[in-house]
CSV table of C-alpha atoms and ligand atoms in Angstrom, one decimal:
chain,number,residue,atom,x,y,z
A,24,MET,CA,-0.1,0.0,-0.1
A,25,SER,CA,1.4,3.3,-1.1
A,26,ASP,CA,1.0,6.3,1.3
A,27,ARG,CA,2.9,8.6,-0.7
A,28,GLN,CA,1.7,12.2,-0.5
A,29,HIS,CA,0.9,14.3,-3.5
A,30,SER,CA,-0.1,18.1,-3.7
A,31,ARG,CA,-3.9,18.9,-3.4
A,32,PRO,CA,-5.6,19.5,-6.6
A,33,ARG,CA,-6.6,23.0,-7.3
A,34,TRP,CA,-9.9,22.7,-9.3
A,35,HIS,CA,-11.2,19.3,-7.9
A,36,TYR,CA,-12.7,18.5,-4.7
A,37,ALA,CA,-10.7,16.3,-2.6
A,38,PRO,CA,-11.4,15.4,1.2
A,39,ARG,CA,-8.7,16.6,3.5
A,40,SER,CA,-7.9,13.2,5.5
A,41,SER,CA,-10.4,10.7,4.6
A,42,TRP,CA,-11.2,8.0,1.9
A,43,MET,CA,-13.7,8.9,-0.8
A,44,ASN,CA,-15.6,7.1,-3.5
A,45,ASP,CA,-18.9,7.9,-5.2
A,46,PRO,CA,-20.2,11.3,-5.2
A,47,ASN,CA,-23.9,11.1,-3.6
A,48,GLY,CA,-26.7,13.4,-3.1
A,49,LEU,CA,-25.7,16.1,-5.3
A,50,ILE,CA,-28.0,19.2,-5.0
A,51,HIS,CA,-28.2,22.9,-5.4
A,52,TYR,CA,-30.1,24.2,-2.4
A,53,ALA,CA,-30.7,27.8,-1.1
A,54,GLY,CA,-27.8,29.2,-3.5
A,55,THR,CA,-25.4,26.6,-2.4
A,56,TRP,CA,-23.9,23.5,-4.0
A,57,HIS,CA,-23.8,20.4,-1.7
A,58,ALA,CA,-21.9,17.4,-2.6
A,59,PHE,CA,-22.2,14.5,-0.4
A,60,TYR,CA,-19.9,11.4,-1.0
A,61,GLN,CA,-19.1,7.8,0.1
A,62,CYS,CA,-16.7,8.5,2.8
A,63,ASN,CA,-14.7,6.3,5.3
A,64,PRO,CA,-14.3,8.9,8.0
A,65,SER,CA,-11.3,7.2,9.8
A,66,GLU,CA,-9.1,5.7,7.2
A,67,THR,CA,-7.9,6.2,3.7
A,68,VAL,CA,-9.1,3.1,2.4
A,69,TRP,CA,-12.7,1.7,1.5
A,70,GLY,CA,-14.9,1.1,4.7
A,71,ASN,CA,-17.0,2.3,7.5
A,72,MET,CA,-19.0,3.8,4.7
A,73,SER,CA,-20.6,7.1,5.7
A,74,TRP,CA,-21.9,10.1,3.7
A,75,GLY,CA,-19.1,12.9,3.8
A,76,HIS,CA,-20.2,16.4,3.1
A,77,ALA,CA,-18.8,19.6,1.4
A,78,THR,CA,-20.3,22.9,0.1
A,79,SER,CA,-19.5,25.4,-2.5
A,80,PRO,CA,-20.8,28.8,-3.8
A,81,ASP,CA,-19.3,28.2,-7.2
A,82,LEU,CA,-18.5,24.4,-7.9
A,83,LEU,CA,-15.1,25.2,-7.5
A,84,HIS,CA,-14.1,26.3,-4.1
A,85,TRP,CA,-15.4,23.7,-1.5
A,86,THR,CA,-15.8,23.6,2.2
A,87,GLU,CA,-15.5,20.4,4.0
A,88,HIS,CA,-18.1,19.8,6.7
A,89,PRO,CA,-18.5,17.2,9.5
A,90,VAL,CA,-19.8,13.7,8.2
A,91,ALA,CA,-23.5,14.0,7.4
A,92,LEU,CA,-24.6,10.4,7.7
A,93,TRP,CA,-22.8,7.9,9.8
A,94,HIS,CA,-22.3,4.1,9.5
A,95,THR,CA,-23.7,2.1,12.4
A,96,ALA,CA,-22.8,-1.3,13.8
A,97,THR,CA,-25.1,-2.7,11.7
A,98,GLU,CA,-25.5,-0.8,8.4
A,99,GLN,CA,-23.1,1.0,6.1
A,100,VAL,CA,-24.5,4.1,4.3
A,101,TYR,CA,-24.0,3.2,0.6
A,102,SER,CA,-24.6,5.5,-2.4
A,103,GLY,CA,-27.7,7.6,-3.1
A,104,SER,CA,-29.3,10.9,-3.8
A,105,CYS,CA,-31.0,13.8,-2.2
A,106,VAL,CA,-34.1,15.8,-3.1
A,107,PHE,CA,-36.0,19.0,-1.8
A,108,ASP,CA,-39.3,17.9,-1.0
A,109,ALA,CA,-40.8,21.3,-1.6
A,110,THR,CA,-44.4,20.2,-0.9
A,111,ASN,CA,-43.6,18.1,2.1
A,112,SER,CA,-44.9,15.2,0.4
A,113,SER,CA,-43.0,12.9,2.6
A,114,GLY,CA,-44.5,14.7,5.9
A,115,LEU,CA,-40.8,14.6,7.1
A,116,GLY,CA,-41.0,18.4,7.6
A,117,SER,CA,-43.9,20.9,7.4
A,118,THR,CA,-45.5,23.0,4.4
A,119,ASP,CA,-43.8,26.1,5.8
A,120,TRP,CA,-40.4,24.3,6.4
A,121,PRO,CA,-40.1,21.4,3.7
A,122,PRO,CA,-37.3,19.0,4.3
A,123,LEU,CA,-34.4,17.9,2.3
A,124,VAL,CA,-34.4,14.2,2.0
A,125,ALA,CA,-31.7,11.7,1.5
A,126,ILE,CA,-32.6,8.4,-0.3
A,127,TYR,CA,-29.5,5.9,0.2
A,128,THR,CA,-28.8,2.3,0.3
A,129,ALA,CA,-28.2,0.7,3.7
A,130,HIS,CA,-25.7,-2.4,3.2
A,131,TYR,CA,-26.8,-4.6,6.2
A,132,LEU,CA,-23.8,-6.2,8.2
A,133,PRO,CA,-23.6,-9.1,10.6
A,134,GLY,CA,-25.6,-8.4,13.6
A,135,SER,CA,-28.5,-7.0,11.6
A,136,ALA,CA,-31.5,-9.4,10.9
A,137,ARG,CA,-31.2,-8.3,7.4
A,138,GLN,CA,-27.5,-9.3,7.1
A,139,GLY,CA,-26.1,-9.7,3.7
A,140,THR,CA,-28.9,-7.7,2.0
A,141,GLU,CA,-29.2,-4.2,0.7
A,142,ALA,CA,-32.5,-1.9,0.9
A,143,GLN,CA,-33.3,1.7,0.5
A,144,TRP,CA,-33.6,4.1,3.5
A,145,LEU,CA,-34.5,7.7,4.0
A,146,ALA,CA,-33.0,10.5,6.2
A,147,TYR,CA,-34.0,14.0,6.5
A,148,SER,CA,-32.7,17.5,7.1
A,149,LEU,CA,-34.4,20.5,8.4
A,150,ASP,CA,-31.4,22.7,8.6
A,151,GLY,CA,-30.3,22.9,4.9
A,152,GLY,CA,-28.3,19.7,4.9
A,153,SER,CA,-25.9,20.0,8.1
A,154,HIS,CA,-27.9,17.5,10.4
A,155,TRP,CA,-29.9,14.4,9.3
A,156,THR,CA,-32.3,12.2,11.2
A,157,PRO,CA,-32.8,8.7,9.7
A,158,TYR,CA,-36.6,8.0,9.2
A,159,PRO,CA,-37.9,5.9,11.7
A,160,GLY,CA,-39.8,3.6,9.4
A,161,ASN,CA,-36.6,2.5,7.4
A,162,PRO,CA,-36.3,0.6,5.1
A,163,VAL,CA,-38.7,2.3,2.7
A,164,LEU,CA,-37.9,-0.1,0.0
A,165,ASP,CA,-36.7,-3.7,0.4
A,166,ARG,CA,-36.7,-6.5,-2.0
A,167,GLY,CA,-34.7,-8.9,0.2
A,168,SER,CA,-31.8,-8.7,-2.4
A,169,ALA,CA,-28.1,-8.7,-1.8
A,170,ASN,CA,-27.4,-6.1,-4.5
A,171,PHE,CA,-30.1,-3.6,-4.8
A,172,ARG,CA,-28.5,-0.2,-4.5
A,173,ASP,CA,-27.5,3.4,-5.5
A,174,PRO,CA,-31.1,5.1,-5.8
A,175,LYS,CA,-31.3,8.2,-7.8
A,176,VAL,CA,-34.5,10.0,-7.1
A,177,PHE,CA,-36.2,12.9,-9.1
A,178,ARG,CA,-39.5,14.6,-9.7
A,179,HIS,CA,-41.6,13.7,-12.7
A,180,GLY,CA,-45.1,15.1,-12.8
A,181,ASP,CA,-46.7,14.5,-9.6
A,182,GLU,CA,-44.6,11.8,-8.6
A,183,TRP,CA,-41.1,10.7,-7.4
A,184,VAL,CA,-39.2,8.5,-9.6
A,185,MET,CA,-36.4,6.3,-8.3
A,186,VAL,CA,-33.7,4.4,-10.6
A,187,ALA,CA,-31.7,2.0,-8.6
A,188,VAL,CA,-29.8,-1.1,-9.8
A,189,GLU,CA,-30.0,-4.8,-9.2
A,190,ALA,CA,-26.1,-4.6,-9.7
A,191,GLU,CA,-25.3,-8.1,-10.4
A,192,ASP,CA,-28.3,-8.8,-12.8
A,193,GLN,CA,-27.1,-5.9,-14.7
A,194,GLN,CA,-30.6,-4.0,-14.5
A,195,VAL,CA,-31.8,-0.8,-13.8
A,196,LEU,CA,-35.3,-0.8,-11.7
A,197,ILE,CA,-37.7,2.1,-11.9
A,198,HIS,CA,-39.9,2.6,-8.8
A,199,THR,CA,-42.5,5.5,-8.4
A,200,SER,CA,-43.9,7.2,-5.3
A,201,PRO,CA,-46.1,9.8,-4.3
A,202,ASP,CA,-44.4,10.6,-1.0
A,203,LEU,CA,-40.9,9.2,-1.0
A,204,VAL,CA,-42.0,6.5,1.5
A,205,HIS,CA,-44.3,4.3,-0.5
A,206,TRP,CA,-42.7,3.0,-3.7
A,207,ARG,CA,-44.2,0.7,-6.5
A,208,TYR,CA,-42.2,-1.2,-9.0
A,209,ARG,CA,-42.9,0.0,-12.5
A,210,SER,CA,-40.3,-1.4,-14.9
A,211,SER,CA,-36.8,-2.5,-15.6
A,212,PHE,CA,-34.0,-1.9,-18.2
A,213,GLY,CA,-31.1,-4.3,-19.0
A,214,PRO,CA,-28.8,-6.0,-19.3
A,215,ALA,CA,-27.8,-4.1,-22.4
A,216,HIS,CA,-24.5,-3.0,-24.0
A,217,ALA,CA,-21.5,-3.3,-21.5
A,218,ALA,CA,-22.7,-5.7,-18.9
A,219,ALA,CA,-19.6,-7.8,-17.8
A,220,GLY,CA,-19.3,-6.0,-14.4
A,221,ALA,CA,-21.7,-4.9,-11.9
A,222,TRP,CA,-23.9,-2.1,-12.9
A,223,GLU,CA,-23.8,0.7,-10.3
A,224,CYS,CA,-25.1,4.3,-9.8
A,225,PRO,CA,-27.6,4.9,-12.4
A,226,ASP,CA,-29.0,8.3,-13.4
A,227,LEU,CA,-31.8,9.3,-15.5
A,228,PHE,CA,-32.6,12.9,-17.0
A,229,GLU,CA,-34.1,14.8,-19.8
A,230,LEU,CA,-31.8,17.0,-21.9
A,231,PRO,CA,-32.7,19.5,-24.5
A,232,VAL,CA,-31.1,18.7,-27.9
A,233,ASP,CA,-28.9,21.4,-29.4
A,234,ASN,CA,-30.6,23.7,-32.1
A,235,ASP,CA,-34.1,23.4,-30.6
A,236,GLU,CA,-34.6,19.8,-31.5
A,237,GLY,CA,-36.7,19.0,-28.8
A,238,SER,CA,-35.5,16.9,-25.9
A,239,LYS,CA,-34.4,13.3,-25.2
A,240,TRP,CA,-33.8,11.2,-21.9
A,241,VAL,CA,-30.4,9.9,-21.0
A,242,LEU,CA,-29.6,6.9,-18.7
A,243,LEU,CA,-26.3,6.9,-17.2
A,244,VAL,CA,-25.1,3.3,-16.1
A,245,ASN,CA,-21.8,3.2,-14.2
A,246,LEU,CA,-20.3,-0.3,-14.6
A,247,ASN,CA,-17.4,-1.9,-12.7
A,248,PRO,CA,-15.3,-4.0,-14.2
A,249,GLY,CA,-15.8,-4.1,-17.9
A,250,ALA,CA,-15.6,-0.4,-18.9
A,251,VAL,CA,-14.1,0.6,-22.4
A,252,ALA,CA,-10.8,1.6,-20.6
A,253,GLY,CA,-10.7,-1.3,-18.3
A,254,GLY,CA,-12.1,-1.5,-14.8
A,255,SER,CA,-14.6,1.2,-13.8
A,256,GLY,CA,-16.5,3.3,-16.2
A,257,CYS,CA,-19.8,5.0,-17.3
A,258,GLN,CA,-21.8,4.2,-20.3
A,259,TYR,CA,-25.0,5.8,-21.3
A,260,PHE,CA,-28.2,5.1,-23.3
A,261,VAL,CA,-30.5,8.0,-25.2
A,262,GLY,CA,-34.0,7.4,-25.5
A,263,ASP,CA,-37.3,8.1,-24.0
A,264,PHE,CA,-39.2,8.1,-20.7
A,265,ASP,CA,-42.8,8.2,-20.1
A,266,GLY,CA,-42.6,8.2,-16.3
A,267,VAL,CA,-42.9,4.4,-16.1
A,268,THR,CA,-40.4,3.0,-18.9
A,269,PHE,CA,-37.2,4.0,-20.2
A,270,THR,CA,-36.9,3.0,-23.9
A,271,PRO,CA,-33.7,3.3,-25.5
A,272,ASP,CA,-33.5,4.4,-29.1
A,273,ALA,CA,-31.2,1.6,-30.1
A,274,VAL,CA,-29.4,-1.3,-28.3
A,275,VAL,CA,-26.8,-3.0,-30.3
A,276,GLY,CA,-26.4,-6.0,-28.3
A,277,VAL,CA,-25.1,-6.9,-24.8
A,278,SER,CA,-21.4,-8.2,-24.0
A,279,THR,CA,-21.0,-10.1,-20.7
A,280,ASP,CA,-17.6,-11.5,-21.4
A,281,ARG,CA,-15.1,-10.4,-18.9
A,282,SER,CA,-12.1,-11.5,-21.2
A,283,LEU,CA,-13.1,-9.0,-24.0
A,284,GLY,CA,-10.0,-7.0,-24.9
A,285,LEU,CA,-10.2,-3.2,-24.7
A,286,ASP,CA,-9.9,-2.9,-28.3
A,287,ASP,CA,-13.2,-5.1,-28.9
A,288,PRO,CA,-15.5,-3.6,-31.6
A,289,LEU,CA,-18.4,-4.5,-29.5
A,290,LEU,CA,-17.3,-2.5,-26.6
A,291,ARG,CA,-16.4,0.3,-28.7
A,292,ALA,CA,-19.8,0.4,-30.4
A,293,TYR,CA,-21.5,1.3,-27.3
A,294,ASP,CA,-21.8,5.0,-26.0
A,295,TRP,CA,-19.4,5.8,-23.2
A,296,PHE,CA,-19.5,8.8,-21.0
A,297,ASP,CA,-15.7,9.1,-21.0
A,298,PHE,CA,-13.0,6.9,-22.6
A,299,GLY,CA,-10.3,7.6,-19.8
A,300,ARG,CA,-9.6,5.5,-16.7
A,301,ASP,CA,-10.6,7.9,-14.2
A,302,CYS,CA,-14.3,8.8,-14.4
A,303,TYR,CA,-16.8,6.7,-12.3
A,304,ALA,CA,-20.0,6.9,-10.5
A,305,VAL,CA,-21.1,9.9,-12.5
A,306,THR,CA,-24.2,11.6,-11.2
A,307,SER,CA,-26.0,14.9,-11.5
A,308,PHE,CA,-27.1,17.6,-9.3
A,309,ALA,CA,-30.7,18.1,-8.5
A,310,ASP,CA,-32.5,21.4,-8.7
A,311,VAL,CA,-29.9,23.3,-10.7
A,312,PRO,CA,-30.9,26.8,-11.9
A,313,ASP,CA,-31.7,27.5,-15.6
A,314,GLN,CA,-32.1,23.8,-16.4
A,315,ARG,CA,-28.4,23.1,-16.4
A,316,ARG,CA,-27.3,19.5,-16.1
A,317,ILE,CA,-24.3,19.4,-14.1
A,318,VAL,CA,-22.4,16.2,-13.0
A,319,LEU,CA,-19.5,15.0,-10.8
A,320,GLY,CA,-17.6,11.7,-11.3
A,321,TRP,CA,-15.4,9.9,-8.9
A,322,MET,CA,-11.9,10.4,-10.5
A,323,ASN,CA,-10.7,7.0,-9.9
A,324,ASN,CA,-10.8,3.3,-10.7
A,325,TRP,CA,-11.4,0.3,-8.5
A,326,ASP,CA,-8.6,-1.4,-10.3
A,327,TYR,CA,-6.1,0.7,-8.2
A,328,ALA,CA,-8.3,3.0,-6.1
A,329,HIS,CA,-6.7,1.9,-2.9
A,330,HIS,CA,-3.1,2.5,-4.0
A,331,ILE,CA,-3.0,6.0,-5.6
A,332,PRO,CA,-1.0,8.6,-3.8
A,333,LEU,CA,-2.8,10.6,-0.9
A,334,THR,CA,-3.6,14.1,-1.5
A,335,GLY,CA,-4.4,14.7,2.2
A,336,GLY,CA,-7.1,12.0,1.9
A,337,ARG,CA,-7.5,9.6,-0.9
A,338,SER,CA,-9.5,10.4,-4.1
A,339,MET,CA,-10.7,13.3,-5.7
A,340,MET,CA,-14.0,14.1,-8.0
A,341,THR,CA,-13.8,15.2,-11.7
A,342,VAL,CA,-14.2,18.6,-12.7
A,343,PRO,CA,-18.0,19.6,-12.5
A,344,ARG,CA,-19.1,19.1,-16.1
A,345,GLU,CA,-22.2,20.5,-17.9
A,346,LEU,CA,-24.0,18.2,-20.4
A,347,GLY,CA,-25.7,18.7,-23.5
A,348,LEU,CA,-27.0,16.7,-26.3
A,349,VAL,CA,-26.1,16.7,-30.1
A,350,ARG,CA,-28.0,15.1,-32.8
A,351,LEU,CA,-25.8,13.4,-35.3
A,352,ALA,CA,-26.9,11.8,-38.6
A,353,ASP,CA,-27.8,8.6,-37.0
A,354,ARG,CA,-28.0,9.1,-33.2
A,355,TYR,CA,-27.6,11.5,-30.2
A,356,LEU,CA,-24.4,12.0,-28.5
A,357,LEU,CA,-23.8,13.6,-25.2
A,358,ARG,CA,-21.4,16.5,-25.0
A,359,GLN,CA,-19.7,17.8,-21.9
A,360,ARG,CA,-17.6,20.9,-20.9
A,361,PRO,CA,-16.1,21.9,-17.6
A,362,VAL,CA,-18.7,24.3,-15.9
A,363,ARG,CA,-18.4,27.7,-17.1
A,364,GLU,CA,-17.5,28.9,-13.7
A,365,LEU,CA,-14.2,27.5,-14.4
A,366,PRO,CA,-11.9,30.3,-15.5
A,367,ALA,CA,-11.3,30.1,-19.2
A,368,SER,CA,-7.5,30.6,-18.3
A,369,ALA,CA,-7.6,27.2,-16.7
A,370,LEU,CA,-8.0,25.5,-19.9
A,371,LEU,CA,-5.6,24.8,-22.6
A,372,HIS,CA,-6.6,24.6,-26.3
A,373,HIS,CA,-5.1,22.6,-29.1
A,374,THR,CA,-5.9,21.7,-32.6
A,375,LEU,CA,-4.4,18.4,-33.5
A,376,ALA,CA,-4.0,17.2,-37.3
A,377,ASP,CA,-3.6,13.7,-38.3
A,378,GLY,CA,-0.1,12.5,-36.9
A,379,ASP,CA,0.0,15.3,-34.4
A,380,HIS,CA,1.5,14.7,-30.9
A,381,VAL,CA,1.3,17.1,-28.1
A,382,PRO,CA,3.4,16.5,-25.1
A,383,LEU,CA,1.8,17.6,-21.9
A,384,HIS,CA,4.1,17.2,-18.8
A,385,GLY,CA,5.2,13.9,-20.3
A,386,VAL,CA,1.8,12.6,-21.2
A,387,ALA,CA,1.5,12.2,-24.9
A,388,LEU,CA,-1.6,13.2,-26.6
A,389,GLU,CA,-1.9,12.0,-30.1
A,390,TYR,CA,-4.3,12.0,-33.1
A,391,HIS,CA,-4.1,9.4,-35.7
A,392,ASN,CA,-6.6,8.0,-38.3
A,393,GLY,CA,-9.4,9.8,-36.4
A,394,VAL,CA,-8.4,8.2,-33.2
A,395,LEU,CA,-7.5,10.4,-30.0
A,396,SER,CA,-5.2,8.9,-27.5
A,397,LEU,CA,-3.7,9.8,-24.2
A,398,ASP,CA,-0.8,8.1,-23.1
A,399,ARG,CA,0.3,8.1,-19.3
A,400,ARG,CA,2.7,5.0,-19.6
A,401,GLY,CA,5.9,5.9,-17.6
A,402,VAL,CA,4.9,9.4,-16.5
A,403,GLY,CA,5.7,11.0,-13.2
A,404,ARG,CA,5.0,8.8,-10.1
A,405,GLY,CA,2.7,6.2,-11.8
A,406,ASP,CA,4.6,3.3,-10.7
A,407,PHE,CA,2.4,2.4,-7.5
A,408,HIS,CA,0.2,-0.1,-9.3
A,409,GLU,CA,0.9,-2.3,-12.4
A,410,GLY,CA,-2.6,-1.5,-13.8
A,411,PHE,CA,-2.0,2.3,-13.9
A,412,GLY,CA,0.4,2.9,-16.7
A,413,THR,CA,-2.0,2.5,-19.7
A,414,ARG,CA,-2.9,4.4,-22.7
A,415,GLN,CA,-6.5,5.3,-23.5
A,416,TRP,CA,-8.1,6.0,-26.7
A,417,ALA,CA,-11.5,7.1,-28.4
A,418,GLU,CA,-12.5,7.3,-32.0
A,419,ILE,CA,-13.6,11.1,-32.8
A,420,PRO,CA,-17.0,10.7,-34.6
A,421,GLU,CA,-16.7,10.9,-38.4
A,422,ARG,CA,-12.9,10.6,-37.9
A,423,PRO,CA,-12.2,14.1,-39.0
A,424,SER,CA,-9.0,15.2,-40.4
A,425,SER,CA,-8.2,17.3,-37.3
A,426,VAL,CA,-9.7,17.7,-33.9
A,427,THR,CA,-9.8,20.5,-31.5
A,428,VAL,CA,-9.3,19.9,-27.7
A,429,GLU,CA,-9.8,21.6,-24.5
A,430,VAL,CA,-7.4,20.3,-21.7
A,431,LEU,CA,-7.8,20.9,-17.8
A,432,ILE,CA,-4.3,19.9,-16.2
A,433,ASP,CA,-4.5,19.9,-12.4
A,434,THR,CA,-1.6,18.8,-9.9
A,435,CYS,CA,-2.6,15.0,-10.4
A,436,SER,CA,-5.0,15.0,-13.3
A,437,ILE,CA,-5.7,15.5,-16.9
A,438,GLU,CA,-9.2,15.8,-18.5
A,439,VAL,CA,-9.5,16.2,-22.4
A,440,PHE,CA,-12.5,17.5,-24.0
A,441,ALA,CA,-12.4,16.9,-27.6
A,442,ALA,CA,-14.4,17.8,-30.7
A,443,ALA,CA,-16.7,20.2,-28.7
A,444,GLY,CA,-17.1,17.7,-25.8
A,445,LEU,CA,-18.4,14.8,-27.8
A,446,VAL,CA,-15.4,12.6,-26.5
A,447,THR,CA,-13.6,13.1,-23.1
A,448,ILE,CA,-10.7,11.3,-21.7
A,449,SER,CA,-10.0,11.6,-18.1
A,450,ASP,CA,-7.1,10.3,-16.3
A,451,LEU,CA,-5.0,10.8,-13.1
A,452,VAL,CA,-1.6,11.6,-13.5
A,453,PHE,CA,0.6,12.0,-10.6
A,454,PHE,CA,3.0,14.5,-12.7
B,20,FRU,C1,-19.7,2.2,-6.6
B,20,FRU,C2,-20.3,1.5,-5.1
B,20,FRU,C3,-21.7,1.6,-5.0
B,20,FRU,C4,-21.9,1.4,-3.6
B,20,FRU,C5,-20.7,2.0,-3.1
B,20,FRU,C6,-20.4,1.7,-1.8
B,20,FRU,O1,-18.4,2.5,-6.4
B,20,FRU,O2,-19.8,0.1,-5.1
B,20,FRU,O3,-22.5,0.7,-5.9
B,20,FRU,O4,-23.2,2.1,-3.2
B,20,FRU,O5,-19.8,2.1,-4.1
B,20,FRU,O6,-19.2,2.4,-1.4
C-alpha cells in the first residue's frame, strides 16, 4: 500500500484526510452547491461507509463539513441521492419548512436481521443539509436482495421516480412514489451493452437537444469492471421516458464476456461517457437553476483505487461538467464541458491534425486516423500499481482530419474534452 503524498488538486474536490468514492446526493439548495460522497471517516481505504459532505458557492471552491450520515454497527451507508421535498410530500418536514430528503442504500452487516442484503433508506434534514435524522420507518424499499442499491430520485410530474440497480443482474429498476415513503415497482431496463461487471449508480434525466430539436432522456449506467478503458467506467443510453419505462433509441447487443479486450469492436460500439481510466459513479445535481445539467464523477478506478497517492485524503472528484445533447446523422451523443464557472484561463486549447503529438508534462496526446489517445505510461509517479500505466483512446465521430481539444491539467489529473465535448478522456496523472 502506497502512502505517498501528493499536492492537493486546485480545481477538483478532494477530502482533507478521509477516503472518498462515489459522489452522492448532489443538490443545489438555497444558493449553495452540496456534494455528499462515500466516505470512510477514519481511514484512507474503503470501509465504514458514511456520507461525507462539502459545500461550494461556485462548484470550484469547496468547504468540507462534518460527516452527514454515519455508518452504524449494523448498517453501512452506501450511495444515493438527495431531493428537496418542496411540498412536504413525505411529511418529514412541514409545508412551511419542507425537508431535504436523502434516499440511500443501507448495506446490512452481521448483527442485523437483514445481514447480507441491501435496501433503501431515507434520512431528512431541516437545517439545509447539516444535520440528518434517519426516518424511523426504514427501510422504505426492500426486495430482500443482496445487490439492490444506489437510488437516484427525481421529480416527474406529480410523482417521485427512483432509478436503482440490481447490480449483479445488470438491471436498472424504476419505482415511483407519491411521497418518497411508499414505492411501487414499474419497470426494469437491462442487461444491455456493456454488462460484464456490476451495474452501479444509475441516473436518468431529460436533456434538450442542441438547436431546438426537442429533448431526449439519458440513462447513465456506471459499470465495474468491464468499462471501455478497463475497470470502472460509465456508459449511457439515449431514449425516451414516459414516467414508467425507459425506452432506448437503439441497443446494439450486450457483452457479458469479462475477457473482452479493450480494443473489442463490440465494446467500442457502445456509448461511453468518458474514455479515460478515471471517471466513475457519474451522477448529476438536483435542482440546478436554468435547467443546467451538471455532473460529478469519482476520479478514480476500482482497479487501483486503494493504491493511488494521498492528496491529504485519498481520491478526488472530476471537474464539474455541464452536459448537452447533440444530434448526429444517426444518433444522439452527449457533449460535456467543464462548468462555465471554471476560469477560461484554466484550459489549454490545441488543434491536432492527423499524426500530431502534443506532449503535456510527459503525457502524450496523439491524433491518428481519427483516433485520439492519451498515453500516461511511464509518466511521473505512476509506478504504484501495475494497472496504472496505460494508454487510453477514443474514436472521434466521423474521424475528421483534425480535432480541437480543451485540456484541464491539475496537480494530479488531466481531462481532455475533444470535438466540442463529444469525446472526453479523463485520467489521473501524478506528474
Ligand atoms: C460504487 C459502489 C456503489 C455502492 C458504493 C459503496 O463505487 O460500489 O455501488 O453504493 O460504491 O461504497
